[in-house]
Coordinates of C-alpha atoms in Angstrom, one line a residue:
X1 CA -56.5 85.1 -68.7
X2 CA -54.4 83.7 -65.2
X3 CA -52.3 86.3 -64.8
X4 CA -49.0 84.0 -63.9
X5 CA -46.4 86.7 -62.9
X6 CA -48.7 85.8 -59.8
X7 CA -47.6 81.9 -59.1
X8 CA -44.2 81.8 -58.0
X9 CA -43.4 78.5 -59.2
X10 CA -44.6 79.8 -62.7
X11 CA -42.6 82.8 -62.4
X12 CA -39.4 80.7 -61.3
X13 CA -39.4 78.5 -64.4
X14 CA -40.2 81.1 -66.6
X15 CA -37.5 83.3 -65.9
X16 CA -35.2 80.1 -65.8
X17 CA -36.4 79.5 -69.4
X18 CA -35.2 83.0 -70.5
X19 CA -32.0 83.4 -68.7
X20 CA -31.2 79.6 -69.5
X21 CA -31.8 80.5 -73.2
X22 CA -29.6 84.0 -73.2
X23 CA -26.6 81.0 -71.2
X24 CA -26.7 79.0 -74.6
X25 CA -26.4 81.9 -76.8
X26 CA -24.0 83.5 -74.8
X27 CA -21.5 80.6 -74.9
X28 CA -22.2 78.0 -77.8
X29 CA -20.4 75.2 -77.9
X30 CA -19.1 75.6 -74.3
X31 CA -19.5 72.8 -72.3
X32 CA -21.3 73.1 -68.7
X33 CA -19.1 74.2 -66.2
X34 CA -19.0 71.3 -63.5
X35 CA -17.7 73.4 -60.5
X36 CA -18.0 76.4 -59.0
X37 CA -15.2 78.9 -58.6
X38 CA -12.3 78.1 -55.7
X39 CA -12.3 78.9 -52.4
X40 CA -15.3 79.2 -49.8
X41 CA -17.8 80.8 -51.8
X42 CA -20.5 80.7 -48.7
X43 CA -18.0 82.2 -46.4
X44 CA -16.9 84.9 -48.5
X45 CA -20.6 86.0 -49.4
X46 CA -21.6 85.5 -45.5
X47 CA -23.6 88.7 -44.7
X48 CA -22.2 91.1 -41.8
X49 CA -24.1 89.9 -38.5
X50 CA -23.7 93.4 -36.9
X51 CA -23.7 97.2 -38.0
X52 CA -19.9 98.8 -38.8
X53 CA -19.3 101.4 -36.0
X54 CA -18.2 103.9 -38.9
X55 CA -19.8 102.3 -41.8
X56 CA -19.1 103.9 -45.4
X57 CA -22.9 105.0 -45.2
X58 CA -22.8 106.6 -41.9
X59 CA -25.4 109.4 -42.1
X60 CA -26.7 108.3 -45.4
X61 CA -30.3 108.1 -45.8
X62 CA -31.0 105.1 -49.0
X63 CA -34.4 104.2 -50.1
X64 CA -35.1 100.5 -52.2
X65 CA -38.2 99.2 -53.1
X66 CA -38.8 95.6 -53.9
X67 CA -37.0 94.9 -50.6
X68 CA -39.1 92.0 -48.9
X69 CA -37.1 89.2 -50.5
X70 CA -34.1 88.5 -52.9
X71 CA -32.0 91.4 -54.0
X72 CA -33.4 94.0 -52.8
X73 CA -33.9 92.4 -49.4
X74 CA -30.1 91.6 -49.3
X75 CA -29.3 95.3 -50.3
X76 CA -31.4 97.3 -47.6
X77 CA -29.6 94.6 -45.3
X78 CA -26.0 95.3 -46.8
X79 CA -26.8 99.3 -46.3
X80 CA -28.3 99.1 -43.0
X81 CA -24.9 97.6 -41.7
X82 CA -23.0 99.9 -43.5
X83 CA -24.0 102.5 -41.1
X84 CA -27.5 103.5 -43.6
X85 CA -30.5 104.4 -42.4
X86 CA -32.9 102.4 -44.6
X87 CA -36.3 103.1 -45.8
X88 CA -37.3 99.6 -47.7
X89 CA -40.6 99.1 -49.2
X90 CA -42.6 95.6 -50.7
X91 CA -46.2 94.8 -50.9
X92 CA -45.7 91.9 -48.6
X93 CA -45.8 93.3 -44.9
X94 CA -44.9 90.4 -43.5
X95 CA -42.1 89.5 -44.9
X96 CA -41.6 93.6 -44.3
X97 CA -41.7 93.4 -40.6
X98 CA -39.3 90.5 -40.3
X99 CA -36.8 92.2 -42.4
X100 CA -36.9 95.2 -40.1
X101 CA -37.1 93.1 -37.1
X102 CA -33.6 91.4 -38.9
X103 CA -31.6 94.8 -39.1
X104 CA -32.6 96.7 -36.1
X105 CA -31.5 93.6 -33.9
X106 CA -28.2 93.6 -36.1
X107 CA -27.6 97.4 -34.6
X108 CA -28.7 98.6 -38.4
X109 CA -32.1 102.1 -38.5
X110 CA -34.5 100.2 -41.2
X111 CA -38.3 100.9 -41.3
X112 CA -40.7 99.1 -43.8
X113 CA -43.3 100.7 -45.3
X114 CA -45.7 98.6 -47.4
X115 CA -46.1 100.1 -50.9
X116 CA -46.8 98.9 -54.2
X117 CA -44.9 100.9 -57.0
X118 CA -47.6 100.8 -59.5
X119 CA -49.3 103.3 -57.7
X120 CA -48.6 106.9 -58.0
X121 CA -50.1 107.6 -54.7
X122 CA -48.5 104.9 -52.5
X123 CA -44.9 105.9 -54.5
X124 CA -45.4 109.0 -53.2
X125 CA -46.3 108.4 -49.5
X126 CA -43.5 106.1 -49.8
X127 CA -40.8 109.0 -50.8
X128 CA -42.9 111.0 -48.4
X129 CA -42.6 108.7 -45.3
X130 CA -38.6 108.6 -46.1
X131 CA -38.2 112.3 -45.6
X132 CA -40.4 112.4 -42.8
X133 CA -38.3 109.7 -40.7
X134 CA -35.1 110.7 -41.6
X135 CA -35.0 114.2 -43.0
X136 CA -34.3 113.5 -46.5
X137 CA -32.8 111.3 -49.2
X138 CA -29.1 110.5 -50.3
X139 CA -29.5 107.2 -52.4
X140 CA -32.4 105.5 -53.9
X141 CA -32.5 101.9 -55.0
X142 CA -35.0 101.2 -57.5
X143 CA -35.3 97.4 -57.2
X144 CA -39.1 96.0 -57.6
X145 CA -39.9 93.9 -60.5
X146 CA -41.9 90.8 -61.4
X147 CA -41.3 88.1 -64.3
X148 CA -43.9 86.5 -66.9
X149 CA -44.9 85.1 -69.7
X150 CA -47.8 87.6 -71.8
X151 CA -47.2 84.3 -74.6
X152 CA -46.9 84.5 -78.3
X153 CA -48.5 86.5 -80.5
X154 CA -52.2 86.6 -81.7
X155 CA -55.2 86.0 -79.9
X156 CA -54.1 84.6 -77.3
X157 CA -51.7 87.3 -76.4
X158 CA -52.3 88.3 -72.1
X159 CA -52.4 92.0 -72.1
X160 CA -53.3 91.7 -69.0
X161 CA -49.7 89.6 -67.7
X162 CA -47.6 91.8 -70.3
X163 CA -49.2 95.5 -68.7
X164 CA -48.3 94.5 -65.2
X165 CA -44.9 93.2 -65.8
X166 CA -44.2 96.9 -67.8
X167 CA -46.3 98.6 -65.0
X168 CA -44.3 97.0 -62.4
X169 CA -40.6 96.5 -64.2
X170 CA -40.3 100.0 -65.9
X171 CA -43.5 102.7 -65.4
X172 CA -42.7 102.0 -62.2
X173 CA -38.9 103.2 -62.2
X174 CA -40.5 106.4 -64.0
X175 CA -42.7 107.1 -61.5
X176 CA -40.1 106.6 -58.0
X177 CA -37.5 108.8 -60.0
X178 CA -40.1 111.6 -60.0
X179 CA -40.8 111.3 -56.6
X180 CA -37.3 110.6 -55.6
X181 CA -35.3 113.6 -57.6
X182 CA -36.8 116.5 -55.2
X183 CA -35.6 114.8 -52.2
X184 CA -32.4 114.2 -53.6
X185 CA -31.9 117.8 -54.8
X186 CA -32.9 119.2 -51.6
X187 CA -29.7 116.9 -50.0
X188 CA -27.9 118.7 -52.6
X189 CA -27.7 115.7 -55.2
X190 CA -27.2 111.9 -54.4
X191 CA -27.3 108.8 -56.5
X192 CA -30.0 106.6 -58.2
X193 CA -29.6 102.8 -59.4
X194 CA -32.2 100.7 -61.2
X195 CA -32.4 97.4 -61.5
X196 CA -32.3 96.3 -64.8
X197 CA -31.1 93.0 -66.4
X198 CA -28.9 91.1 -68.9
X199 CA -32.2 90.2 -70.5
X200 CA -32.6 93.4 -71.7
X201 CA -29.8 93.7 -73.8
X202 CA -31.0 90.6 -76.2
X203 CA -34.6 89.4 -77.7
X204 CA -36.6 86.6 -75.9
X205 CA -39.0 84.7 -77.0
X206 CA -40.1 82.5 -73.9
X207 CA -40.0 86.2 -71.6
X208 CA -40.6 89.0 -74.3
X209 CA -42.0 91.6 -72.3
X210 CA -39.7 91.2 -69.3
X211 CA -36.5 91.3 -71.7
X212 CA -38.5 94.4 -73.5
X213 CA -39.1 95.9 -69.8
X214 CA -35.4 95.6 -68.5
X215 CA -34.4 97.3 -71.8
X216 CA -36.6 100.2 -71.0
X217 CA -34.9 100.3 -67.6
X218 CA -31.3 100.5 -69.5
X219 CA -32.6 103.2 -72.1
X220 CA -34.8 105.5 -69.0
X221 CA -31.0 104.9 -67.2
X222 CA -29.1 107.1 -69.3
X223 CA -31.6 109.4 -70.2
X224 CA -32.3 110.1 -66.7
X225 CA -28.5 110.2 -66.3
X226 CA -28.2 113.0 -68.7
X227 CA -31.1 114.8 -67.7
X228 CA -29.9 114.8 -63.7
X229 CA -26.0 115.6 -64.0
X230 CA -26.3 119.4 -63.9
X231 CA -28.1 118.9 -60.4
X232 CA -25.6 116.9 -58.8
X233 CA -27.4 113.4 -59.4
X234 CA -25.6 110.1 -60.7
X235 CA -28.2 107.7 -62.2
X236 CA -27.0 104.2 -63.0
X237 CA -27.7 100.4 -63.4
X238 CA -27.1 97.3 -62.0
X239 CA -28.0 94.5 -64.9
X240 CA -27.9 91.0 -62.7
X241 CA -27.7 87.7 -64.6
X242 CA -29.1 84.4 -63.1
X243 CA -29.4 85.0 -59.7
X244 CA -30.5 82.8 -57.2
X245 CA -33.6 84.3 -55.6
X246 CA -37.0 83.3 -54.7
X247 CA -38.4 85.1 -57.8
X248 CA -35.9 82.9 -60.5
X249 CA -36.0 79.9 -58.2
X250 CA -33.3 77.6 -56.7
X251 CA -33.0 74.7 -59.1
X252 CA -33.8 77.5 -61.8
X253 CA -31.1 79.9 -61.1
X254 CA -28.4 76.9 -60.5
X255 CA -29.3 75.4 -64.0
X256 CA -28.7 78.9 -65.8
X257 CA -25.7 79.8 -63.7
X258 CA -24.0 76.6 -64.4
X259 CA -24.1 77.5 -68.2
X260 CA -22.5 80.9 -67.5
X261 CA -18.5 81.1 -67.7
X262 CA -18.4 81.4 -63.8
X263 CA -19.8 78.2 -64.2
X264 CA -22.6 79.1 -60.9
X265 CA -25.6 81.5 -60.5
X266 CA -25.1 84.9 -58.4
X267 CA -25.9 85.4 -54.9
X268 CA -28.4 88.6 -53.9
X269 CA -25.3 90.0 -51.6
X270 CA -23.0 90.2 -55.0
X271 CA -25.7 91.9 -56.2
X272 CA -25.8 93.8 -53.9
X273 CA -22.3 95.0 -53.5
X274 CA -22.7 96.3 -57.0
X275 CA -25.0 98.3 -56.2
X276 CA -23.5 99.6 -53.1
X277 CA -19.9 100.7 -55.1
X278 CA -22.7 102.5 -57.7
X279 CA -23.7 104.0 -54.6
X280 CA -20.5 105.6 -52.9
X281 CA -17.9 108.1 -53.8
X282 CA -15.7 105.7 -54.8
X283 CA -17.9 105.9 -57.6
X284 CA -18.6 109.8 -58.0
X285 CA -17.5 110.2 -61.6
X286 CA -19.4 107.3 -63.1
X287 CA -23.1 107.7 -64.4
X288 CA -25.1 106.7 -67.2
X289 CA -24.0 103.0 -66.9
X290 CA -24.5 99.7 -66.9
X291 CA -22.9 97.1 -64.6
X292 CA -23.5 93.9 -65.1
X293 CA -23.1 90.8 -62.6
X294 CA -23.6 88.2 -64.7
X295 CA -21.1 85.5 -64.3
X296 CA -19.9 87.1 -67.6
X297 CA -22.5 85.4 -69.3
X298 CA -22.8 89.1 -72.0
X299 CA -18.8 88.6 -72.3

């Protein structure tokens, strides 16, 4: 069998198809939302174009994987000029390089290091390469994920498609947190978010084992959360709805968004505030949850 989490085009519409269908459950009857929200929604989203002299994340050292493109790319960005130093990972070095070519000329400390998260070993050289550079870890972003379609069930069931999206999506997150949780108790503690989604609160038919993936991400979430509390750490998620990145697709990610009550689909960088407030002290007695920025589409 193709394995299609492979073809981005593929990948685009079928994660359009499954956000698009959880938009018409979540609001039936509605009609579509013509505009988007007042105000200068490009202007208020612009990303920072230099590092804060005394950013909230002066000192801190934050790890995200999946970084080459999308959410996490706009994240490692967002921490870097918050005064972060950034360890960001992807398979695509590339699109790596340019990323830390981006932040350093910004004023922002970012390295790339080319991992895939499937594998025990490179997780680990990745965790292992953070400490090296810059002494330990304070916050760690666990981002990476792919989209698919395994199809229905029977014969013609792809194994192969549904094992990589649960390798990637959620063995994955298993593996960075044991990797990640020594560093973070030798900092003293620290803070973990995973990416999860709003597909993982509800069945799918055309995306089953994404929506089954993201749902493992909410439930490995708070266990972790409960398990890590005594040593200091805070373990939560971030559950995005449609959001317009090169994984869901432009004319994807508009078609779902316009179907949620905010009437548009996300940007990465509101995205990516979440996950910086989950982050900070302003958070400090909030673990074990869920945030989701979703348009309110799961309102």
């Amino acid at each position: 069998m193709t394995d299609q989490t492979s073809n981005p085009s593929r990948r685009a519409a079928l994660a359009g198809a499954g956000f698009a269908a959880l938009a018409s459950q979540a609001l039936p009857g509605q009609a579509l939302a013509q505009t988007a929200p007042a105000g200068d929604l490009k202007t208020a989203l612009a990303p920072a174009t230099r590092r804060a002299a005394q950013g909230r994340f002066a000192d801190k050292v934050v790890l995200v994987t999946g970084a080459t493109s999308g959410i996490g790319r706009a994240t490692a960005r967002a921490f870097a000029l918050e005064g972060a130093r950034v360890m960001f990972c992807g398979r695509r070095a590339g699109l790596g390089s340019e990323l830390e070519r981006e932040i350093r000329s910004l004023g922002g400390e970012a390295r790339f290091h080319q991992a895939d998260v499937r594998s025990e070993e490179q997780v680990a050289a990745l965790v292992a390469a953070c400490v090296s550079a810059f002494g330990g870890l304070d916050i760690a972003f666990n981002n990476a994920g792919v989209a698919g379609r395994a199809g229905d069930f029977g014969p013609d069931f792809d194994w192969a498609v549904h094992n990589d999206i649960m390798a990637t999506n959620l063995e994955a997150v298993v593996r960075c947190l044991n990797h990640e949780v020594p560093a973070l108790v030798a900092r003293g503690g620290g803070a973990i978010i995973n990416t999860a989604s709003v597909m993982g609160y509800v069945g799918s038919g055309p995306v089953m084992s994404y929506a089954l993936s993201k749902a493992g991400v909410l439930s490995l979430t708070r266990s972790a959360a409960l398990q890590l509390a005594a040593r200091n750490i805070r373990v939560n998620a971030v559950s995005p709805g449609p959001i317009d990145t090169p994984m869901m697709g432009g004319g994807a990610a508009q078609a779902s968004g316009a179907r949620t009550p905010a009437g548009r689909a996300g940007q990465p960088e509101e995205v990516a505030r979440a996950v910086m407030f989950l982050a900070s002290s302003e958070a400090s007695y909030i673990t074990g949850e869920e945030l989701k920025v979703d348009g309110g589409v799961r309102a």
